[in-house]
Amino acid sequence: MLKKIIKQLLSFDFKKNVENHLSLIDANISKLCSEFSNYKNLMITLDFLEKFPGKTINEAKKSLFTNYPTPEGFLLSIQQCNLKLLKDLKKECDSLKIKFWLHAGTLIGALRHSGFIPWDDDVDIGMEREDFNILREHLKKNTNFILNEFYNQITCSRQYQLKYNNEVPCFIDIVIWDKSNAKTPAQIIEHRNNFNMIKKQMLKNFHDLKLPPVIDVGYYMLGMYDGMNKIEIDKILNTAVNSFSFDDTDNDYSLFYSIMNYPFPYPLMLNNQFYPLKLVPFEDTAFYVPADSEKYLEGYGDIYLPPNDIGKNSHIYAFLSKKNIIENFISEVKNEQ
């Protein structure tokens, strides 16, 4: 009966007409229609309701993940290694009185699983540029870690990866957020238009370098450039970053996902949407997340719908050659506890 009603609704222009037909369905399906605007998501959510009778839409969607198998074997070892690295980074940042927050898939894992996404094999965090610069200077004198800098030739972005200064291959992706004075709707639109214009020029300048193909280092198609290549790339990326002016006398600033990062539609966020950061449970500890994490993740859509990459590991193939190193490292960590 529910599917029949949904198909009736889909015979109309969804956006214009769905509100006129909400009286046909119960409260759960009303919420469903207001949340989703395409057939696939509607039918997936209805399937959840059928599989988990008696639950609300949100409860039904969450049930898929609460019942998802927990990781085991080598994937579990990778996650344990990643967690150890994340904890050690937190200790360093706490000592420096700077903060980072969970980002991307790691943030989704915190909200949806109170830990890693069951099939995830890396860690993503975000930092304000000022705090990242403090961390980067600190790491130059700290021999326990290495901060690698990569350039993605396809997306023309700069990426930072933190790892231990040893053979353990696990890493943390660090992305930078920059400050903006844009706060009103008009200012935010102006910022977005300016961002797109600068990005277009940055991509052209980058492609004009005609750099040689990068080598797959196991963590996406990233390259480490030396000599003149690095100088020219830094000039292009830094010019783009510095194109955004910010009046640092205004403490009520906004934050935006830096133009130099891997392209993804993270929103510009007002200060009171971002701060204060909140501590949330993650595995056996707690880490910071943005105050409005749902706003932060809006580019992902509904994080409680099955993602296209469900069950897939992005980097595990790059770790297989060092499986024994990772497992021995985890064994040593457990013995020290």
PDB file of N, CA and C in Angstrom, residues 214-295:
ATOM      1  N   VAL A 214      51.870  11.690 -12.433  1.00  0.00           N
ATOM      2  CA  VAL A 214      52.276  11.356 -11.067  1.00  0.00           C
ATOM      3  C   VAL A 214      52.292   9.846 -10.888  1.00  0.00           C
ATOM      4  N   ILE A 215      52.908   9.412  -9.813  1.00  0.00           N
ATOM      5  CA  ILE A 215      52.987   7.993  -9.488  1.00  0.00           C
ATOM      6  C   ILE A 215      51.943   7.678  -8.435  1.00  0.00           C
ATOM      7  N   ASP A 216      51.252   6.565  -8.603  1.00  0.00           N
ATOM      8  CA  ASP A 216      50.266   6.145  -7.612  1.00  0.00           C
ATOM      9  C   ASP A 216      51.006   5.647  -6.375  1.00  0.00           C
ATOM     10  N   VAL A 217      50.938   6.417  -5.291  1.00  0.00           N
ATOM     11  CA  VAL A 217      51.632   6.041  -4.066  1.00  0.00           C
ATOM     12  C   VAL A 217      50.742   5.216  -3.141  1.00  0.00           C
ATOM     13  N   GLY A 218      49.568   4.833  -3.640  1.00  0.00           N
ATOM     14  CA  GLY A 218      48.689   3.989  -2.845  1.00  0.00           C
ATOM     15  C   GLY A 218      47.599   4.736  -2.136  1.00  0.00           C
ATOM     16  N   TYR A 219      47.651   6.049  -2.156  1.00  0.00           N
ATOM     17  CA  TYR A 219      46.653   6.854  -1.468  1.00  0.00           C
ATOM     18  C   TYR A 219      46.063   7.842  -2.469  1.00  0.00           C
ATOM     19  N   TYR A 220      45.462   7.322  -3.514  1.00  0.00           N
ATOM     20  CA  TYR A 220      44.958   8.089  -4.635  1.00  0.00           C
ATOM     21  C   TYR A 220      46.134   8.507  -5.529  1.00  0.00           C
ATOM     22  N   MET A 221      45.815   9.165  -6.635  1.00  0.00           N
ATOM     23  CA  MET A 221      46.866   9.576  -7.569  1.00  0.00           C
ATOM     24  C   MET A 221      47.496  10.877  -7.078  1.00  0.00           C
ATOM     25  N   LEU A 222      48.505  10.729  -6.250  1.00  0.00           N
ATOM     26  CA  LEU A 222      49.175  11.890  -5.681  1.00  0.00           C
ATOM     27  C   LEU A 222      50.639  11.895  -6.095  1.00  0.00           C
ATOM     28  N   GLY A 223      51.218  13.067  -6.166  1.00  0.00           N
ATOM     29  CA  GLY A 223      52.620  13.154  -6.522  1.00  0.00           C
ATOM     30  C   GLY A 223      53.380  14.067  -5.583  1.00  0.00           C
ATOM     31  N   MET A 224      54.626  13.730  -5.343  1.00  0.00           N
ATOM     32  CA  MET A 224      55.506  14.604  -4.579  1.00  0.00           C
ATOM     33  C   MET A 224      56.481  15.223  -5.575  1.00  0.00           C
ATOM     34  N   TYR A 225      56.475  16.545  -5.649  1.00  0.00           N
ATOM     35  CA  TYR A 225      57.285  17.228  -6.638  1.00  0.00           C
ATOM     36  C   TYR A 225      58.461  17.922  -5.969  1.00  0.00           C
ATOM     37  N   ASP A 226      59.577  17.932  -6.664  1.00  0.00           N
ATOM     38  CA  ASP A 226      60.776  18.573  -6.144  1.00  0.00           C
ATOM     39  C   ASP A 226      61.200  19.718  -7.067  1.00  0.00           C
ATOM     40  N   GLY A 227      62.177  20.464  -6.602  1.00  0.00           N
ATOM     41  CA  GLY A 227      62.794  21.479  -7.435  1.00  0.00           C
ATOM     42  C   GLY A 227      61.829  22.518  -7.960  1.00  0.00           C
ATOM     43  N   MET A 228      61.982  22.855  -9.238  1.00  0.00           N
ATOM     44  CA  MET A 228      61.194  23.919  -9.855  1.00  0.00           C
ATOM     45  C   MET A 228      59.716  23.576  -9.889  1.00  0.00           C
ATOM     46  N   ASN A 229      59.378  22.310 -10.059  1.00  0.00           N
ATOM     47  CA  ASN A 229      57.967  21.928 -10.085  1.00  0.00           C
ATOM     48  C   ASN A 229      57.274  22.321  -8.793  1.00  0.00           C
ATOM     49  N   LYS A 230      57.910  22.032  -7.679  1.00  0.00           N
ATOM     50  CA  LYS A 230      57.317  22.364  -6.388  1.00  0.00           C
ATOM     51  C   LYS A 230      57.186  23.868  -6.214  1.00  0.00           C
ATOM     52  N   ILE A 231      58.196  24.603  -6.646  1.00  0.00           N
ATOM     53  CA  ILE A 231      58.152  26.060  -6.533  1.00  0.00           C
ATOM     54  C   ILE A 231      56.976  26.624  -7.330  1.00  0.00           C
ATOM     55  N   GLU A 232      56.806  26.142  -8.544  1.00  0.00           N
ATOM     56  CA  GLU A 232      55.736  26.649  -9.400  1.00  0.00           C
ATOM     57  C   GLU A 232      54.363  26.257  -8.873  1.00  0.00           C
ATOM     58  N   ILE A 233      54.241  25.021  -8.380  1.00  0.00           N
ATOM     59  CA  ILE A 233      52.951  24.565  -7.836  1.00  0.00           C
ATOM     60  C   ILE A 233      52.598  25.366  -6.588  1.00  0.00           C
ATOM     61  N   ASP A 234      53.576  25.560  -5.706  1.00  0.00           N
ATOM     62  CA  ASP A 234      53.329  26.341  -4.488  1.00  0.00           C
ATOM     63  C   ASP A 234      52.877  27.760  -4.838  1.00  0.00           C
ATOM     64  N   LYS A 235      53.499  28.346  -5.863  1.00  0.00           N
ATOM     65  CA  LYS A 235      53.156  29.698  -6.257  1.00  0.00           C
ATOM     66  C   LYS A 235      51.688  29.776  -6.703  1.00  0.00           C
ATOM     67  N   ILE A 236      51.260  28.797  -7.496  1.00  0.00           N
ATOM     68  CA  ILE A 236      49.881  28.779  -7.999  1.00  0.00           C
ATOM     69  C   ILE A 236      48.885  28.587  -6.863  1.00  0.00           C
ATOM     70  N   LEU A 237      49.139  27.593  -6.014  1.00  0.00           N
ATOM     71  CA  LEU A 237      48.209  27.296  -4.927  1.00  0.00           C
ATOM     72  C   LEU A 237      48.183  28.412  -3.887  1.00  0.00           C
ATOM     73  N   ASN A 238      49.356  28.950  -3.556  1.00  0.00           N
ATOM     74  CA  ASN A 238      49.410  30.022  -2.557  1.00  0.00           C
ATOM     75  C   ASN A 238      48.757  31.304  -3.065  1.00  0.00           C
ATOM     76  N   THR A 239      48.891  31.568  -4.356  1.00  0.00           N
ATOM     77  CA  THR A 239      48.218  32.735  -4.936  1.00  0.00           C
ATOM     78  C   THR A 239      46.713  32.611  -4.799  1.00  0.00           C
ATOM     79  N   ALA A 240      46.202  31.398  -5.058  1.00  0.00           N
ATOM     80  CA  ALA A 240      44.758  31.166  -4.930  1.00  0.00           C
ATOM     81  C   ALA A 240      44.304  31.338  -3.486  1.00  0.00           C
ATOM     82  N   VAL A 241      45.059  30.770  -2.548  1.00  0.00           N
ATOM     83  CA  VAL A 241      44.713  30.877  -1.125  1.00  0.00           C
ATOM     84  C   VAL A 241      44.716  32.332  -0.680  1.00  0.00           C
ATOM     85  N   ASN A 242      45.726  33.077  -1.087  1.00  0.00           N
ATOM     86  CA  ASN A 242      45.882  34.472  -0.651  1.00  0.00           C
ATOM     87  C   ASN A 242      44.934  35.435  -1.355  1.00  0.00           C
ATOM     88  N   SER A 243      44.194  34.927  -2.338  1.00  0.00           N
ATOM     89  CA  SER A 243      43.240  35.779  -3.053  1.00  0.00           C
ATOM     90  C   SER A 243      42.020  36.110  -2.204  1.00  0.00           C
ATOM     91  N   PHE A 244      41.848  35.393  -1.105  1.00  0.00           N
ATOM     92  CA  PHE A 244      40.710  35.640  -0.224  1.00  0.00           C
ATOM     93  C   PHE A 244      41.150  36.530   0.930  1.00  0.00           C
ATOM     94  N   SER A 245      40.635  37.740   0.961  1.00  0.00           N
ATOM     95  CA  SER A 245      41.002  38.681   2.023  1.00  0.00           C
ATOM     96  C   SER A 245      40.184  38.393   3.272  1.00  0.00           C
ATOM     97  N   PHE A 246      40.796  38.655   4.428  1.00  0.00           N
ATOM     98  CA  PHE A 246      40.106  38.439   5.703  1.00  0.00           C
ATOM     99  C   PHE A 246      40.532  39.506   6.693  1.00  0.00           C
ATOM    100  N   ASP A 247      39.557  40.159   7.287  1.00  0.00           N
ATOM    101  CA  ASP A 247      39.810  41.169   8.310  1.00  0.00           C
ATOM    102  C   ASP A 247      39.904  40.469   9.659  1.00  0.00           C
ATOM    103  N   ASP A 248      41.138  40.276  10.132  1.00  0.00           N
ATOM    104  CA  ASP A 248      41.322  39.486  11.354  1.00  0.00           C
ATOM    105  C   ASP A 248      40.970  40.249  12.631  1.00  0.00           C
ATOM    106  N   THR A 249      40.470  41.477  12.502  1.00  0.00           N
ATOM    107  CA  THR A 249      40.004  42.187  13.702  1.00  0.00           C
ATOM    108  C   THR A 249      38.578  41.764  14.058  1.00  0.00           C
ATOM    109  N   ASP A 250      37.938  41.030  13.153  1.00  0.00           N
ATOM    110  CA  ASP A 250      36.561  40.570  13.368  1.00  0.00           C
ATOM    111  C   ASP A 250      36.592  39.134  13.885  1.00  0.00           C
ATOM    112  N   ASN A 251      36.230  38.953  15.140  1.00  0.00           N
ATOM    113  CA  ASN A 251      36.244  37.607  15.720  1.00  0.00           C
ATOM    114  C   ASN A 251      35.046  36.765  15.279  1.00  0.00           C
ATOM    115  N   ASP A 252      34.033  37.425  14.731  1.00  0.00           N
ATOM    116  CA  ASP A 252      32.835  36.714  14.294  1.00  0.00           C
ATOM    117  C   ASP A 252      32.995  36.297  12.831  1.00  0.00           C
ATOM    118  N   TYR A 253      33.989  35.450  12.575  1.00  0.00           N
ATOM    119  CA  TYR A 253      34.291  35.077  11.198  1.00  0.00           C
ATOM    120  C   TYR A 253      33.557  33.794  10.795  1.00  0.00           C
ATOM    121  N   SER A 254      33.563  33.542   9.487  1.00  0.00           N
ATOM    122  CA  SER A 254      33.061  32.286   8.943  1.00  0.00           C
ATOM    123  C   SER A 254      34.252  31.411   8.558  1.00  0.00           C
ATOM    124  N   LEU A 255      33.975  30.160   8.266  1.00  0.00           N
ATOM    125  CA  LEU A 255      35.033  29.240   7.834  1.00  0.00           C
ATOM    126  C   LEU A 255      34.621  28.581   6.527  1.00  0.00           C
ATOM    127  N   PHE A 256      35.596  28.394   5.640  1.00  0.00           N
ATOM    128  CA  PHE A 256      35.312  27.666   4.408  1.00  0.00           C
ATOM    129  C   PHE A 256      36.446  26.691   4.091  1.00  0.00           C
ATOM    130  N   TYR A 257      36.068  25.613   3.457  1.00  0.00           N
ATOM    131  CA  TYR A 257      36.976  24.551   3.023  1.00  0.00           C
ATOM    132  C   TYR A 257      37.935  25.150   2.009  1.00  0.00           C
ATOM    133  N   SER A 258      39.221  25.154   2.336  1.00  0.00           N
ATOM    134  CA  SER A 258      40.195  25.910   1.553  1.00  0.00           C
ATOM    135  C   SER A 258      40.174  25.537   0.075  1.00  0.00           C
ATOM    136  N   ILE A 259      40.425  26.536  -0.755  1.00  0.00           N
ATOM    137  CA  ILE A 259      40.445  26.338  -2.192  1.00  0.00           C
ATOM    138  C   ILE A 259      41.536  25.369  -2.624  1.00  0.00           C
ATOM    139  N   MET A 260      42.556  25.175  -1.790  1.00  0.00           N
ATOM    140  CA  MET A 260      43.660  24.296  -2.170  1.00  0.00           C
ATOM    141  C   MET A 260      43.348  22.820  -1.910  1.00  0.00           C
ATOM    142  N   ASN A 261      42.235  22.535  -1.207  1.00  0.00           N
ATOM    143  CA  ASN A 261      41.900  21.157  -0.862  1.00  0.00           C
ATOM    144  C   ASN A 261      41.320  20.389  -2.050  1.00  0.00           C
ATOM    145  N   TYR A 262      41.248  19.076  -1.877  1.00  0.00           N
ATOM    146  CA  TYR A 262      40.556  18.230  -2.844  1.00  0.00           C
ATOM    147  C   TYR A 262      39.124  18.744  -2.992  1.00  0.00           C
ATOM    148  N   PRO A 263      38.656  18.974  -4.212  1.00  0.00           N
ATOM    149  CA  PRO A 263      37.344  19.617  -4.398  1.00  0.00           C
ATOM    150  C   PRO A 263      36.185  18.770  -3.891  1.00  0.00           C
ATOM    151  N   PHE A 264      35.382  19.372  -3.038  1.00  0.00           N
ATOM    152  CA  PHE A 264      34.160  18.760  -2.519  1.00  0.00           C
ATOM    153  C   PHE A 264      33.273  19.893  -2.021  1.00  0.00           C
ATOM    154  N   PRO A 265      31.959  19.781  -2.167  1.00  0.00           N
ATOM    155  CA  PRO A 265      31.075  20.907  -1.821  1.00  0.00           C
ATOM    156  C   PRO A 265      30.785  21.075  -0.334  1.00  0.00           C
ATOM    157  N   TYR A 266      31.830  21.265   0.470  1.00  0.00           N
ATOM    158  CA  TYR A 266      31.583  21.621   1.862  1.00  0.00           C
ATOM    159  C   TYR A 266      31.098  23.065   1.914  1.00  0.00           C
ATOM    160  N   PRO A 267      30.147  23.368   2.773  1.00  0.00           N
ATOM    161  CA  PRO A 267      29.579  24.725   2.789  1.00  0.00           C
ATOM    162  C   PRO A 267      30.445  25.704   3.561  1.00  0.00           C
ATOM    163  N   LEU A 268      30.336  26.992   3.202  1.00  0.00           N
ATOM    164  CA  LEU A 268      30.860  28.025   4.085  1.00  0.00           C
ATOM    165  C   LEU A 268      29.994  28.011   5.343  1.00  0.00           C
ATOM    166  N   MET A 269      30.627  28.006   6.517  1.00  0.00           N
ATOM    167  CA  MET A 269      29.873  27.889   7.758  1.00  0.00           C
ATOM    168  C   MET A 269      30.109  29.090   8.662  1.00  0.00           C
ATOM    169  N   LEU A 270      29.033  29.614   9.217  1.00  0.00           N
ATOM    170  CA  LEU A 270      29.128  30.718  10.153  1.00  0.00           C
ATOM    171  C   LEU A 270      29.793  30.249  11.440  1.00  0.00           C
ATOM    172  N   ASN A 271      30.360  31.200  12.152  1.00  0.00           N
ATOM    173  CA  ASN A 271      31.085  30.869  13.377  1.00  0.00           C
ATOM    174  C   ASN A 271      30.227  30.072  14.355  1.00  0.00           C
ATOM    175  N   ASN A 272      28.957  30.479  14.514  1.00  0.00           N
ATOM    176  CA  ASN A 272      28.111  29.782  15.488  1.00  0.00           C
ATOM    177  C   ASN A 272      27.582  28.447  14.963  1.00  0.00           C
ATOM    178  N   GLN A 273      27.831  28.144  13.680  1.00  0.00           N
ATOM    179  CA  GLN A 273      27.536  26.806  13.163  1.00  0.00           C
ATOM    180  C   GLN A 273      28.715  25.873  13.404  1.00  0.00           C
ATOM    181  N   PHE A 274      29.892  26.459  13.425  1.00  0.00           N
ATOM    182  CA  PHE A 274      31.114  25.669  13.572  1.00  0.00           C
ATOM    183  C   PHE A 274      31.521  25.474  15.030  1.00  0.00           C
ATOM    184  N   TYR A 275      31.388  26.527  15.804  1.00  0.00           N
ATOM    185  CA  TYR A 275      31.859  26.515  17.196  1.00  0.00           C
ATOM    186  C   TYR A 275      30.702  26.721  18.174  1.00  0.00           C
ATOM    187  N   PRO A 276      30.861  26.258  19.421  1.00  0.00           N
ATOM    188  CA  PRO A 276      32.019  25.525  19.924  1.00  0.00           C
ATOM    189  C   PRO A 276      32.048  24.090  19.407  1.00  0.00           C
ATOM    190  N   LEU A 277      33.258  23.580  19.157  1.00  0.00           N
ATOM    191  CA  LEU A 277      33.401  22.179  18.777  1.00  0.00           C
ATOM    192  C   LEU A 277      32.860  21.295  19.897  1.00  0.00           C
ATOM    193  N   LYS A 278      32.299  20.147  19.510  1.00  0.00           N
ATOM    194  CA  LYS A 278      31.715  19.233  20.489  1.00  0.00           C
ATOM    195  C   LYS A 278      32.532  17.945  20.554  1.00  0.00           C
ATOM    196  N   LEU A 279      32.692  17.408  21.759  1.00  0.00           N
ATOM    197  CA  LEU A 279      33.329  16.103  21.917  1.00  0.00           C
ATOM    198  C   LEU A 279      32.285  15.009  21.735  1.00  0.00           C
ATOM    199  N   VAL A 280      32.575  14.042  20.873  1.00  0.00           N
ATOM    200  CA  VAL A 280      31.652  12.930  20.669  1.00  0.00           C
ATOM    201  C   VAL A 280      32.416  11.623  20.820  1.00  0.00           C
ATOM    202  N   PRO A 281      31.726  10.548  21.232  1.00  0.00           N
ATOM    203  CA  PRO A 281      32.403   9.253  21.371  1.00  0.00           C
ATOM    204  C   PRO A 281      32.921   8.753  20.027  1.00  0.00           C
ATOM    205  N   PHE A 282      34.126   8.214  20.058  1.00  0.00           N
ATOM    206  CA  PHE A 282      34.715   7.618  18.862  1.00  0.00           C
ATOM    207  C   PHE A 282      35.568   6.443  19.311  1.00  0.00           C
ATOM    208  N   GLU A 283      35.103   5.226  18.985  1.00  0.00           N
ATOM    209  CA  GLU A 283      35.756   4.004  19.475  1.00  0.00           C
ATOM    210  C   GLU A 283      35.851   4.081  21.004  1.00  0.00           C
ATOM    211  N   ASP A 284      37.063   4.007  21.573  1.00  0.00           N
ATOM    212  CA  ASP A 284      37.185   3.993  23.026  1.00  0.00           C
ATOM    213  C   ASP A 284      37.593   5.346  23.599  1.00  0.00           C
ATOM    214  N   THR A 285      37.434   6.413  22.800  1.00  0.00           N
ATOM    215  CA  THR A 285      37.806   7.743  23.281  1.00  0.00           C
ATOM    216  C   THR A 285      36.807   8.762  22.746  1.00  0.00           C
ATOM    217  N   ALA A 286      37.180  10.039  22.716  1.00  0.00           N
ATOM    218  CA  ALA A 286      36.285  11.084  22.200  1.00  0.00           C
ATOM    219  C   ALA A 286      37.123  12.112  21.451  1.00  0.00           C
ATOM    220  N   PHE A 287      36.539  12.637  20.372  1.00  0.00           N
ATOM    221  CA  PHE A 287      37.220  13.641  19.568  1.00  0.00           C
ATOM    222  C   PHE A 287      36.238  14.754  19.233  1.00  0.00           C
ATOM    223  N   TYR A 288      36.788  15.890  18.803  1.00  0.00           N
ATOM    224  CA  TYR A 288      35.955  17.040  18.484  1.00  0.00           C
ATOM    225  C   TYR A 288      35.308  16.897  17.106  1.00  0.00           C
ATOM    226  N   VAL A 289      34.086  17.463  17.000  1.00  0.00           N
ATOM    227  CA  VAL A 289      33.377  17.575  15.724  1.00  0.00           C
ATOM    228  C   VAL A 289      32.779  18.981  15.664  1.00  0.00           C
ATOM    229  N   PRO A 290      32.460  19.495  14.467  1.00  0.00           N
ATOM    230  CA  PRO A 290      31.823  20.815  14.376  1.00  0.00           C
ATOM    231  C   PRO A 290      30.485  20.850  15.110  1.00  0.00           C
ATOM    232  N   ALA A 291      30.117  22.020  15.599  1.00  0.00           N
ATOM    233  CA  ALA A 291      28.868  22.158  16.355  1.00  0.00           C
ATOM    234  C   ALA A 291      27.672  21.681  15.534  1.00  0.00           C
ATOM    235  N   ASP A 292      27.589  22.110  14.292  1.00  0.00           N
ATOM    236  CA  ASP A 292      26.513  21.670  13.406  1.00  0.00           C
ATOM    237  C   ASP A 292      27.105  20.713  12.376  1.00  0.00           C
ATOM    238  N   SER A 293      27.305  19.480  12.779  1.00  0.00           N
ATOM    239  CA  SER A 293      27.941  18.495  11.898  1.00  0.00           C
ATOM    240  C   SER A 293      27.065  18.139  10.711  1.00  0.00           C
ATOM    241  N   GLU A 294      25.747  18.236  10.873  1.00  0.00           N
ATOM    242  CA  GLU A 294      24.855  17.943   9.752  1.00  0.00           C
ATOM    243  C   GLU A 294      25.023  18.983   8.644  1.00  0.00           C
ATOM    244  N   LYS A 295      25.162  20.241   9.018  1.00  0.00           N
ATOM    245  CA  LYS A 295      25.435  21.300   8.044  1.00  0.00           C
ATOM    246  C   LYS A 295      26.773  21.044   7.359  1.00  0.00           C
TER     247      LYS A 295
END
